[in-house]
Tab-separated table of C-alpha atoms in Angstrom:
chain	number	residue	atom	x	y	z
K	1145	UNK	CA	-38.765	-6.525	39.404
K	1146	UNK	CA	-40.509	-6.751	36.004
K	1147	UNK	CA	-39.557	-2.844	35.272
K	1148	UNK	CA	-35.765	-3.648	36.259
K	1149	UNK	CA	-35.086	-6.851	33.903
K	1150	UNK	CA	-36.016	-5.082	30.639
K	1151	UNK	CA	-33.700	-1.916	31.939
K	1152	UNK	CA	-30.732	-4.649	32.628
K	1153	UNK	CA	-31.323	-6.461	29.365
K	1154	UNK	CA	-30.866	-2.717	27.388
K	1155	UNK	CA	-27.848	-2.077	29.542
K	1156	UNK	CA	-26.297	-5.245	28.698
K	1157	UNK	CA	-27.126	-4.886	25.120
K	1158	UNK	CA	-25.485	-1.279	25.153
K	1159	UNK	CA	-22.558	-2.667	27.225
K	1160	UNK	CA	-21.930	-5.415	24.354
K	1161	UNK	CA	-22.154	-2.995	21.426
K	1162	UNK	CA	-19.911	-0.663	23.036
K	1163	UNK	CA	-17.379	-3.425	23.280
K	1164	UNK	CA	-17.329	-4.342	19.626
K	1165	UNK	CA	-13.949	-3.618	18.063
K	1166	UNK	CA	-13.760	-0.524	15.879
K	1167	UNK	CA	-12.085	-1.150	12.497
K	1168	UNK	CA	-8.678	0.360	12.720
K	1169	UNK	CA	-7.535	2.560	9.868
K	1170	UNK	CA	-4.069	2.882	8.655
K	1171	UNK	CA	-2.786	5.387	5.978
K	1172	UNK	CA	0.211	5.015	3.693
K	1173	UNK	CA	2.549	6.620	3.693
K	1174	UNK	CA	0.873	8.600	6.403
K	1175	UNK	CA	-2.452	10.225	7.667
K	1176	UNK	CA	-1.095	13.946	7.084
K	1177	UNK	CA	-0.619	12.947	3.590
K	1178	UNK	CA	-3.913	11.430	2.992
K	1179	UNK	CA	-5.505	14.304	4.775
K	1180	UNK	CA	-3.574	16.943	2.816
K	1181	UNK	CA	-4.374	15.230	-0.577
K	1182	UNK	CA	-7.048	17.485	-2.094
K	1183	UNK	CA	-9.483	15.906	-4.707
K	1184	UNK	CA	-8.878	12.270	-3.875
K	1185	UNK	CA	-10.947	9.395	-5.311
K	1186	UNK	CA	-11.189	6.482	-2.811
K	1187	UNK	CA	-11.100	3.152	-4.832
K	1188	UNK	CA	-12.207	0.137	-2.881
K	1189	UNK	CA	-10.410	-2.699	-4.180
K	1190	UNK	CA	-12.634	-5.277	-2.437
K	1191	UNK	CA	-15.489	-4.163	-4.758
K	1192	UNK	CA	-13.824	-4.629	-8.157
K	1193	UNK	CA	-14.141	-7.670	-10.367
K	1194	UNK	CA	-11.327	-7.173	-12.896
K	1195	UNK	CA	-7.902	-5.629	-13.280
K	1196	UNK	CA	-9.179	-3.705	-16.014
K	1197	UNK	CA	-11.778	-1.750	-13.995
K	1198	UNK	CA	-8.933	-0.700	-11.686
K	1199	UNK	CA	-6.684	0.508	-14.200
K	1200	UNK	CA	-9.648	2.040	-16.070
K	1201	UNK	CA	-10.609	4.153	-13.020
K	1202	UNK	CA	-6.796	5.149	-12.578
K	1203	UNK	CA	-6.337	5.959	-15.739
K	1204	UNK	CA	-9.566	8.106	-16.306
K	1205	UNK	CA	-9.706	9.800	-12.827
K	1206	UNK	CA	-8.413	13.624	-12.733
K	1207	UNK	CA	-8.452	13.011	-8.759
K	1208	UNK	CA	-5.799	11.436	-6.837
K	1209	UNK	CA	-6.328	8.140	-6.629
K	1210	UNK	CA	-6.233	6.183	-2.913
K	1211	UNK	CA	-6.646	2.558	-2.875
K	1212	UNK	CA	-8.797	1.188	0.155
K	1213	UNK	CA	-8.615	-2.555	1.302
K	1214	UNK	CA	-10.803	-3.663	3.666
K	1215	UNK	CA	-9.931	-6.571	5.923
K	1216	UNK	CA	-12.017	-7.782	9.364
K	1217	UNK	CA	-9.903	-5.465	11.668
K	1218	UNK	CA	-8.407	-2.792	9.780
K	1219	UNK	CA	-8.866	-0.529	6.683
K	1220	UNK	CA	-6.046	0.166	4.715
K	1221	UNK	CA	-5.726	3.516	2.443
K	1222	UNK	CA	-2.606	3.599	0.148
K	1223	UNK	CA	-2.229	7.301	-1.693
K	1224	UNK	CA	-0.876	6.731	-5.169
K	1225	UNK	CA	1.307	9.129	-6.812
K	1226	UNK	CA	-0.957	10.451	-9.690
K	1227	UNK	CA	1.976	12.180	-11.550
K	1228	UNK	CA	3.777	8.818	-12.292
K	1229	UNK	CA	0.750	6.719	-13.059
K	1230	UNK	CA	1.557	6.737	-16.789
K	1231	UNK	CA	5.319	6.648	-16.588
K	1232	UNK	CA	7.067	3.724	-17.890
K	1233	UNK	CA	9.484	2.433	-14.904
K	1234	UNK	CA	12.321	2.062	-18.029
K	1235	UNK	CA	12.081	6.098	-17.961
K	1236	UNK	CA	12.976	6.093	-14.044
K	1237	UNK	CA	16.460	5.171	-12.542
K	1238	UNK	CA	16.595	1.646	-12.155
K	1239	UNK	CA	18.175	2.271	-8.451
K	1240	UNK	CA	15.255	4.200	-7.570
K	1241	UNK	CA	12.615	1.266	-8.784
K	1242	UNK	CA	11.569	-2.007	-6.920
K	1243	UNK	CA	9.229	-4.494	-8.962
K	1244	UNK	CA	6.893	-6.758	-6.978
K	1245	UNK	CA	4.744	-9.401	-8.473
K	1246	UNK	CA	2.470	-12.012	-6.721
K	1247	UNK	CA	5.480	-14.329	-5.935
K	1248	UNK	CA	8.567	-12.223	-6.124
K	1249	UNK	CA	10.490	-8.773	-5.353
K	1250	UNK	CA	13.141	-7.845	-8.158
K	1251	UNK	CA	15.683	-5.572	-8.052
K	1252	UNK	CA	19.133	-6.882	-9.174
K	1253	UNK	CA	18.179	-10.128	-8.742
K	1254	UNK	CA	14.988	-12.040	-8.116
K	1255	UNK	CA	13.836	-12.515	-4.561
K	1256	UNK	CA	11.136	-14.409	-3.007
K	1257	UNK	CA	8.156	-12.406	-1.849
K	1258	UNK	CA	8.903	-13.466	1.755
K	1259	UNK	CA	12.091	-11.190	1.318
K	1260	UNK	CA	9.923	-7.952	0.628
K	1261	UNK	CA	10.916	-6.302	3.997
K	1262	UNK	CA	14.496	-6.817	3.656
K	1263	UNK	CA	14.471	-5.445	-0.036
K	1264	UNK	CA	12.267	-2.563	1.027
K	1265	UNK	CA	14.351	-1.859	4.294
K	1266	UNK	CA	17.551	-1.855	2.166
K	1267	UNK	CA	16.228	0.531	-0.299
K	1268	UNK	CA	14.361	2.787	2.042
K	1269	UNK	CA	17.124	3.394	4.228
K	1270	UNK	CA	20.095	3.571	1.814
K	1271	UNK	CA	19.856	7.325	1.530
K	1272	UNK	CA	22.351	7.151	-1.522
K	1273	UNK	CA	25.415	5.442	0.286
K	1274	UNK	CA	25.228	2.162	-1.960
K	1275	UNK	CA	24.877	3.183	-5.858
K	1276	UNK	CA	22.737	0.025	-6.456
K	1277	UNK	CA	19.787	1.041	-4.255
K	1278	UNK	CA	17.402	4.077	-3.893
K	1279	UNK	CA	18.909	7.661	-3.335
K	1280	UNK	CA	16.165	8.536	-0.887
K	1281	UNK	CA	12.806	7.000	0.467
K	1282	UNK	CA	11.291	9.979	-1.602
K	1283	UNK	CA	12.666	8.659	-4.765
K	1284	UNK	CA	12.052	4.987	-4.166
K	1285	UNK	CA	9.015	3.730	-6.305
K	1286	UNK	CA	7.575	0.221	-5.841
K	1287	UNK	CA	5.998	-1.071	-9.401
K	1288	UNK	CA	3.816	-3.633	-8.411
K	1289	UNK	CA	2.151	-6.100	-11.248
K	1290	UNK	CA	-0.013	-8.486	-9.396
K	1291	UNK	CA	-3.401	-9.672	-10.439
K	1292	UNK	CA	-6.380	-8.434	-8.846
K	1293	UNK	CA	-7.391	-11.451	-6.664
K	1294	UNK	CA	-3.874	-11.384	-5.121
K	1295	UNK	CA	-3.466	-7.451	-5.044
K	1296	UNK	CA	-4.965	-6.773	-1.589
K	1297	UNK	CA	-2.717	-9.264	0.101
K	1298	UNK	CA	0.089	-8.111	-1.616
K	1299	UNK	CA	-0.468	-4.259	-0.840
K	1300	UNK	CA	-1.225	-4.915	2.695
K	1301	UNK	CA	2.083	-6.953	3.063
K	1302	UNK	CA	3.848	-4.082	1.463
K	1303	UNK	CA	1.959	-1.548	3.908
K	1304	UNK	CA	2.815	-3.888	6.988
K	1305	UNK	CA	6.594	-4.019	6.112
K	1306	UNK	CA	6.826	-0.338	5.546
K	1307	UNK	CA	5.219	0.652	8.873
K	1308	UNK	CA	7.584	-1.926	10.429
K	1309	UNK	CA	10.377	-0.124	9.066
K	1310	UNK	CA	9.060	3.469	9.781
K	1311	UNK	CA	8.429	2.714	13.091
K	1312	UNK	CA	11.946	1.034	13.751
K	1313	UNK	CA	13.461	4.072	12.270
K	1314	UNK	CA	11.486	6.567	14.083
K	1315	UNK	CA	11.314	9.046	11.412
K	1316	UNK	CA	9.030	9.679	8.380
K	1317	UNK	CA	9.689	7.648	5.227
K	1318	UNK	CA	7.786	8.011	1.940
K	1319	UNK	CA	5.923	5.181	0.109
K	1320	UNK	CA	5.267	5.265	-3.719
K	1321	UNK	CA	3.457	2.426	-5.164
K	1322	UNK	CA	2.501	2.405	-8.695
K	1323	UNK	CA	0.372	-0.368	-10.129
K	1324	UNK	CA	1.154	-1.318	-13.459
K	1325	UNK	CA	-0.563	-3.415	-15.892
K	1326	UNK	CA	2.313	-5.008	-17.844
K	1327	UNK	CA	4.807	-6.951	-15.836
K	1328	UNK	CA	7.704	-5.144	-16.116
K	1329	UNK	CA	10.627	-7.724	-15.988
K	1330	UNK	CA	14.078	-6.465	-15.514
K	1331	UNK	CA	16.215	-6.953	-18.856
K	1332	UNK	CA	19.266	-9.563	-18.214
K	1333	UNK	CA	22.654	-7.782	-17.454
K	1334	UNK	CA	24.547	-7.535	-20.714
């Protein structure tokens, strides 16, 4: 009996450890693009203290930046398009741009952040039909100006809305997110 008790305890311990939930990994826009990205640099947002440190890394690295956000149940990976990190949104077509702050989504007018899913869906699924919205999901670029403390939350919200839209469409969409240091406000209409 004395020999069996330690074996049962070890077996129970192994069983409990085996039942621990594993942290799920989610990739934006998809795992294929993440795996196919050569020379990537993973930047863990949870470890950064200041917004300036994030942009210092983004602007000085020769690698493709991948933002990692760690939550209790998931790890989120956002592959950033390196080619447009230094590009001003004013040089791109307004119809292919969506501006996001910590409290609002802006296109032609300012909407509350709770309207993110609707605004994103309208642009991602437009396919050039309405001249006010993105020509395609590959052309749509989200410009995000959010202070570092709220950055992870807003990015996860963007990613969740994107995955919901992509799943409902049953086809692969693209997601391009450009972090910005400046709050690009849309100019008032003439």
